[in-house]
Amino acid sequence: MTITFKKIDRSNYKKCSLLKVNDNQKDFVAPNWYSVLEAVYEEEEKHPYAIYHGEDMVGFLMLCYYPASNIYDKDSWWMDRFMIAKDFQGKGYGKASLSKFIKDFRKDYPEEELRTSAVKDNRVAITLYEHCGFQRTGEFVEEEAVLLLDS
């Protein structure tokens, strides 16, 4: 399965904003339109990407760098958002996308740690993250479980 990432820009932001998860997943991830607005208007370094399989936009992810703060006390890279659109779930796109993203991150930032977080009840996401090399740290940020990519 060939997965590519394209930065969110004028050519794809509208389509990205229309991607949705299943109704029972809405409390697990922010809408893509909100994430794109964060990337444009917030001070932190945020990199939003559409996930493609061929010409099909199948999902969205956002890589972010956060300096240490009162929310999390370490300077950290985070996979801040990750979603596969409901019409593409259960077909291997999540695992393929996450695996490619991790490979690309390690190539671009070989010395950096990568974290993500998930709502503690989101067992599907946590299982996927763990399968791809993340491990739970026992920490929580804004009531979400923190996972660290195993180096």
C-alpha atoms as a PDB file:
ATOM      1  CA  MET A   1       0.000   0.000   0.000  1.00  0.00           C
ATOM      2  CA  THR A   2       1.539   3.291  -1.089  1.00  0.00           C
ATOM      3  CA  ILE A   3       0.865   6.152   1.286  1.00  0.00           C
ATOM      4  CA  THR A   4       1.944   9.749   0.687  1.00  0.00           C
ATOM      5  CA  PHE A   5       1.668  12.891   2.791  1.00  0.00           C
ATOM      6  CA  LYS A   6       0.912  16.312   1.345  1.00  0.00           C
ATOM      7  CA  LYS A   7       1.013  19.522   3.318  1.00  0.00           C
ATOM      8  CA  ILE A   8      -2.356  21.108   3.825  1.00  0.00           C
ATOM      9  CA  ASP A   9      -2.571  24.124   1.534  1.00  0.00           C
ATOM     10  CA  ARG A  10      -5.048  25.986  -0.661  1.00  0.00           C
ATOM     11  CA  SER A  11      -5.409  22.987  -2.952  1.00  0.00           C
ATOM     12  CA  ASN A  12      -6.601  20.491  -0.348  1.00  0.00           C
ATOM     13  CA  TYR A  13      -7.759  22.190   2.854  1.00  0.00           C
ATOM     14  CA  LYS A  14     -11.456  22.108   1.919  1.00  0.00           C
ATOM     15  CA  LYS A  15     -11.440  18.389   1.152  1.00  0.00           C
ATOM     16  CA  CYS A  16      -9.471  17.738   4.354  1.00  0.00           C
ATOM     17  CA  SER A  17     -11.990  19.694   6.422  1.00  0.00           C
ATOM     18  CA  LEU A  18     -14.776  17.443   5.130  1.00  0.00           C
ATOM     19  CA  LEU A  19     -13.136  14.184   6.271  1.00  0.00           C
ATOM     20  CA  LYS A  20     -15.009  12.704   9.209  1.00  0.00           C
ATOM     21  CA  VAL A  21     -14.607   9.833  11.629  1.00  0.00           C
ATOM     22  CA  ASN A  22     -17.459   7.562  12.700  1.00  0.00           C
ATOM     23  CA  ASP A  23     -19.976   9.080  15.095  1.00  0.00           C
ATOM     24  CA  ASN A  24     -18.692   6.938  17.997  1.00  0.00           C
ATOM     25  CA  GLN A  25     -15.188   8.396  17.464  1.00  0.00           C
ATOM     26  CA  LYS A  26     -16.064  12.103  17.481  1.00  0.00           C
ATOM     27  CA  ASP A  27     -14.940  12.546  21.091  1.00  0.00           C
ATOM     28  CA  PHE A  28     -11.520  11.040  20.310  1.00  0.00           C
ATOM     29  CA  VAL A  29     -10.086  13.547  17.812  1.00  0.00           C
ATOM     30  CA  ALA A  30     -10.632  17.210  17.000  1.00  0.00           C
ATOM     31  CA  PRO A  31     -12.215  18.007  13.624  1.00  0.00           C
ATOM     32  CA  ASN A  32      -9.665  18.542  10.871  1.00  0.00           C
ATOM     33  CA  TRP A  33     -10.860  22.094  10.177  1.00  0.00           C
ATOM     34  CA  TYR A  34     -10.044  22.983  13.782  1.00  0.00           C
ATOM     35  CA  SER A  35      -6.563  21.461  13.518  1.00  0.00           C
ATOM     36  CA  VAL A  36      -5.853  23.414  10.322  1.00  0.00           C
ATOM     37  CA  LEU A  37      -6.911  26.642  12.051  1.00  0.00           C
ATOM     38  CA  GLU A  38      -4.593  25.813  14.964  1.00  0.00           C
ATOM     39  CA  ALA A  39      -1.705  25.318  12.540  1.00  0.00           C
ATOM     40  CA  VAL A  40      -2.320  28.716  10.973  1.00  0.00           C
ATOM     41  CA  TYR A  41      -3.015  30.797  14.066  1.00  0.00           C
ATOM     42  CA  GLU A  42      -1.282  29.291  17.080  1.00  0.00           C
ATOM     43  CA  GLU A  43       2.301  30.080  18.003  1.00  0.00           C
ATOM     44  CA  GLU A  44       3.608  26.520  18.254  1.00  0.00           C
ATOM     45  CA  GLU A  45       5.254  24.836  15.288  1.00  0.00           C
ATOM     46  CA  LYS A  46       2.501  22.745  13.651  1.00  0.00           C
ATOM     47  CA  HIS A  47       2.683  20.786  10.406  1.00  0.00           C
ATOM     48  CA  PRO A  48      -0.694  19.534   9.072  1.00  0.00           C
ATOM     49  CA  TYR A  49      -0.697  16.832   6.385  1.00  0.00           C
ATOM     50  CA  ALA A  50      -3.328  15.085   4.325  1.00  0.00           C
ATOM     51  CA  ILE A  51      -2.808  11.345   4.016  1.00  0.00           C
ATOM     52  CA  TYR A  52      -3.243   9.983   0.501  1.00  0.00           C
ATOM     53  CA  HIS A  53      -3.497   6.558  -1.046  1.00  0.00           C
ATOM     54  CA  GLY A  54      -3.075   7.304  -4.731  1.00  0.00           C
ATOM     55  CA  GLU A  55      -5.460  10.168  -5.484  1.00  0.00           C
ATOM     56  CA  ASP A  56      -7.705   9.406  -2.505  1.00  0.00           C
ATOM     57  CA  MET A  57      -7.357  11.554   0.601  1.00  0.00           C
ATOM     58  CA  VAL A  58      -7.845   8.941   3.313  1.00  0.00           C
ATOM     59  CA  GLY A  59      -6.882  10.810   6.464  1.00  0.00           C
ATOM     60  CA  PHE A  60      -5.106  13.595   8.274  1.00  0.00           C
ATOM     61  CA  LEU A  61      -2.229  13.999  10.701  1.00  0.00           C
ATOM     62  CA  MET A  62      -0.472  16.891  12.336  1.00  0.00           C
ATOM     63  CA  LEU A  63       3.074  16.961  13.657  1.00  0.00           C
ATOM     64  CA  CYS A  64       3.738  19.594  16.329  1.00  0.00           C
ATOM     65  CA  TYR A  65       6.632  20.842  18.402  1.00  0.00           C
ATOM     66  CA  TYR A  66       5.774  22.120  21.855  1.00  0.00           C
ATOM     67  CA  PRO A  67       8.257  23.808  24.153  1.00  0.00           C
ATOM     68  CA  ALA A  68       8.081  22.747  27.800  1.00  0.00           C
ATOM     69  CA  SER A  69       5.141  24.320  29.618  1.00  0.00           C
ATOM     70  CA  ASN A  70       2.884  23.862  32.605  1.00  0.00           C
ATOM     71  CA  ILE A  71       0.917  21.318  30.526  1.00  0.00           C
ATOM     72  CA  TYR A  72       3.950  19.101  29.737  1.00  0.00           C
ATOM     73  CA  ASP A  73       7.372  19.753  31.221  1.00  0.00           C
ATOM     74  CA  LYS A  74       9.576  18.619  28.287  1.00  0.00           C
ATOM     75  CA  ASP A  75      10.314  20.185  24.912  1.00  0.00           C
ATOM     76  CA  SER A  76       8.603  17.622  22.694  1.00  0.00           C
ATOM     77  CA  TRP A  77       7.608  16.603  19.193  1.00  0.00           C
ATOM     78  CA  TRP A  78       4.064  15.238  19.096  1.00  0.00           C
ATOM     79  CA  MET A  79       1.895  13.528  16.556  1.00  0.00           C
ATOM     80  CA  ASP A  80      -0.855  15.826  17.719  1.00  0.00           C
ATOM     81  CA  ARG A  81      -3.600  14.583  15.407  1.00  0.00           C
ATOM     82  CA  PHE A  82      -4.131  11.366  13.495  1.00  0.00           C
ATOM     83  CA  MET A  83      -7.303  10.207  11.839  1.00  0.00           C
ATOM     84  CA  ILE A  84      -8.438   7.961   9.030  1.00  0.00           C
ATOM     85  CA  ALA A  85     -11.733   8.972   7.424  1.00  0.00           C
ATOM     86  CA  LYS A  86     -14.666   6.708   8.202  1.00  0.00           C
ATOM     87  CA  ASP A  87     -14.978   5.413   4.622  1.00  0.00           C
ATOM     88  CA  PHE A  88     -11.369   4.184   4.710  1.00  0.00           C
ATOM     89  CA  GLN A  89     -11.233   2.645   8.203  1.00  0.00           C
ATOM     90  CA  GLY A  90     -10.613  -1.064   8.669  1.00  0.00           C
ATOM     91  CA  LYS A  91      -8.671  -1.362   5.402  1.00  0.00           C
ATOM     92  CA  GLY A  92      -5.085  -1.038   6.660  1.00  0.00           C
ATOM     93  CA  TYR A  93      -4.664   2.681   5.983  1.00  0.00           C
ATOM     94  CA  GLY A  94      -4.119   3.547   9.649  1.00  0.00           C
ATOM     95  CA  LYS A  95      -1.272   1.100  10.154  1.00  0.00           C
ATOM     96  CA  ALA A  96       0.328   1.899   6.774  1.00  0.00           C
ATOM     97  CA  SER A  97       0.069   5.661   7.365  1.00  0.00           C
ATOM     98  CA  LEU A  98       1.417   5.529  10.888  1.00  0.00           C
ATOM     99  CA  SER A  99       4.307   3.260   9.876  1.00  0.00           C
ATOM    100  CA  LYS A 100       5.297   5.604   7.037  1.00  0.00           C
ATOM    101  CA  PHE A 101       4.967   8.651   9.266  1.00  0.00           C
ATOM    102  CA  ILE A 102       7.249   7.107  11.901  1.00  0.00           C
ATOM    103  CA  LYS A 103       9.824   6.165   9.263  1.00  0.00           C
ATOM    104  CA  ASP A 104       9.762   9.706   7.837  1.00  0.00           C
ATOM    105  CA  PHE A 105       9.985  11.273  11.306  1.00  0.00           C
ATOM    106  CA  ARG A 106      12.997   9.157  12.245  1.00  0.00           C
ATOM    107  CA  LYS A 107      14.699  10.090   8.966  1.00  0.00           C
ATOM    108  CA  ASP A 108      14.051  13.830   9.457  1.00  0.00           C
ATOM    109  CA  TYR A 109      14.604  13.942  13.240  1.00  0.00           C
ATOM    110  CA  PRO A 110      16.866  10.994  14.107  1.00  0.00           C
ATOM    111  CA  GLU A 111      17.766  12.248  17.584  1.00  0.00           C
ATOM    112  CA  GLU A 112      14.322  13.421  18.668  1.00  0.00           C
ATOM    113  CA  GLU A 113      11.670  11.648  20.686  1.00  0.00           C
ATOM    114  CA  LEU A 114       8.116  11.484  19.377  1.00  0.00           C
ATOM    115  CA  ARG A 115       5.030  11.422  21.546  1.00  0.00           C
ATOM    116  CA  THR A 116       1.343  11.144  20.955  1.00  0.00           C
ATOM    117  CA  SER A 117      -1.679  10.971  23.190  1.00  0.00           C
ATOM    118  CA  ALA A 118      -5.058   9.322  23.108  1.00  0.00           C
ATOM    119  CA  VAL A 119      -8.278   9.469  25.041  1.00  0.00           C
ATOM    120  CA  LYS A 120      -7.875   6.633  27.548  1.00  0.00           C
ATOM    121  CA  ASP A 121     -11.068   4.952  26.278  1.00  0.00           C
ATOM    122  CA  ASN A 122      -9.845   4.966  22.669  1.00  0.00           C
ATOM    123  CA  ARG A 123      -8.597   1.384  22.723  1.00  0.00           C
ATOM    124  CA  VAL A 124      -8.431   1.119  18.918  1.00  0.00           C
ATOM    125  CA  ALA A 125      -5.993   4.041  18.631  1.00  0.00           C
ATOM    126  CA  ILE A 126      -3.899   2.980  21.622  1.00  0.00           C
ATOM    127  CA  THR A 127      -3.634  -0.563  20.260  1.00  0.00           C
ATOM    128  CA  LEU A 128      -2.582   0.786  16.838  1.00  0.00           C
ATOM    129  CA  TYR A 129       0.001   3.112  18.380  1.00  0.00           C
ATOM    130  CA  GLU A 130       1.438   0.321  20.507  1.00  0.00           C
ATOM    131  CA  HIS A 131       1.542  -2.026  17.530  1.00  0.00           C
ATOM    132  CA  CYS A 132       3.580   0.604  15.636  1.00  0.00           C
ATOM    133  CA  GLY A 133       6.120   1.095  18.435  1.00  0.00           C
ATOM    134  CA  PHE A 134       4.649   3.576  20.901  1.00  0.00           C
ATOM    135  CA  GLN A 135       4.585   2.703  24.585  1.00  0.00           C
ATOM    136  CA  ARG A 136       2.404   4.176  27.309  1.00  0.00           C
ATOM    137  CA  THR A 137       4.423   6.368  29.657  1.00  0.00           C
ATOM    138  CA  GLY A 138       1.946   6.425  32.530  1.00  0.00           C
ATOM    139  CA  GLU A 139       1.639  10.191  32.038  1.00  0.00           C
ATOM    140  CA  PHE A 140      -1.524  12.071  31.166  1.00  0.00           C
ATOM    141  CA  VAL A 141      -1.897  15.410  29.382  1.00  0.00           C
ATOM    142  CA  GLU A 142      -5.297  17.047  29.479  1.00  0.00           C
ATOM    143  CA  GLU A 143      -6.765  13.672  30.544  1.00  0.00           C
ATOM    144  CA  GLU A 144      -5.228  11.823  27.575  1.00  0.00           C
ATOM    145  CA  ALA A 145      -2.745   8.960  27.933  1.00  0.00           C
ATOM    146  CA  VAL A 146       0.745   9.860  26.684  1.00  0.00           C
ATOM    147  CA  LEU A 147       2.617   7.396  24.499  1.00  0.00           C
ATOM    148  CA  LEU A 148       6.309   7.638  23.555  1.00  0.00           C
ATOM    149  CA  LEU A 149       7.779   6.122  20.402  1.00  0.00           C
ATOM    150  CA  ASP A 150      10.219   3.410  21.378  1.00  0.00           C
ATOM    151  CA  SER A 151      13.670   4.254  20.078  1.00  0.00           C
END
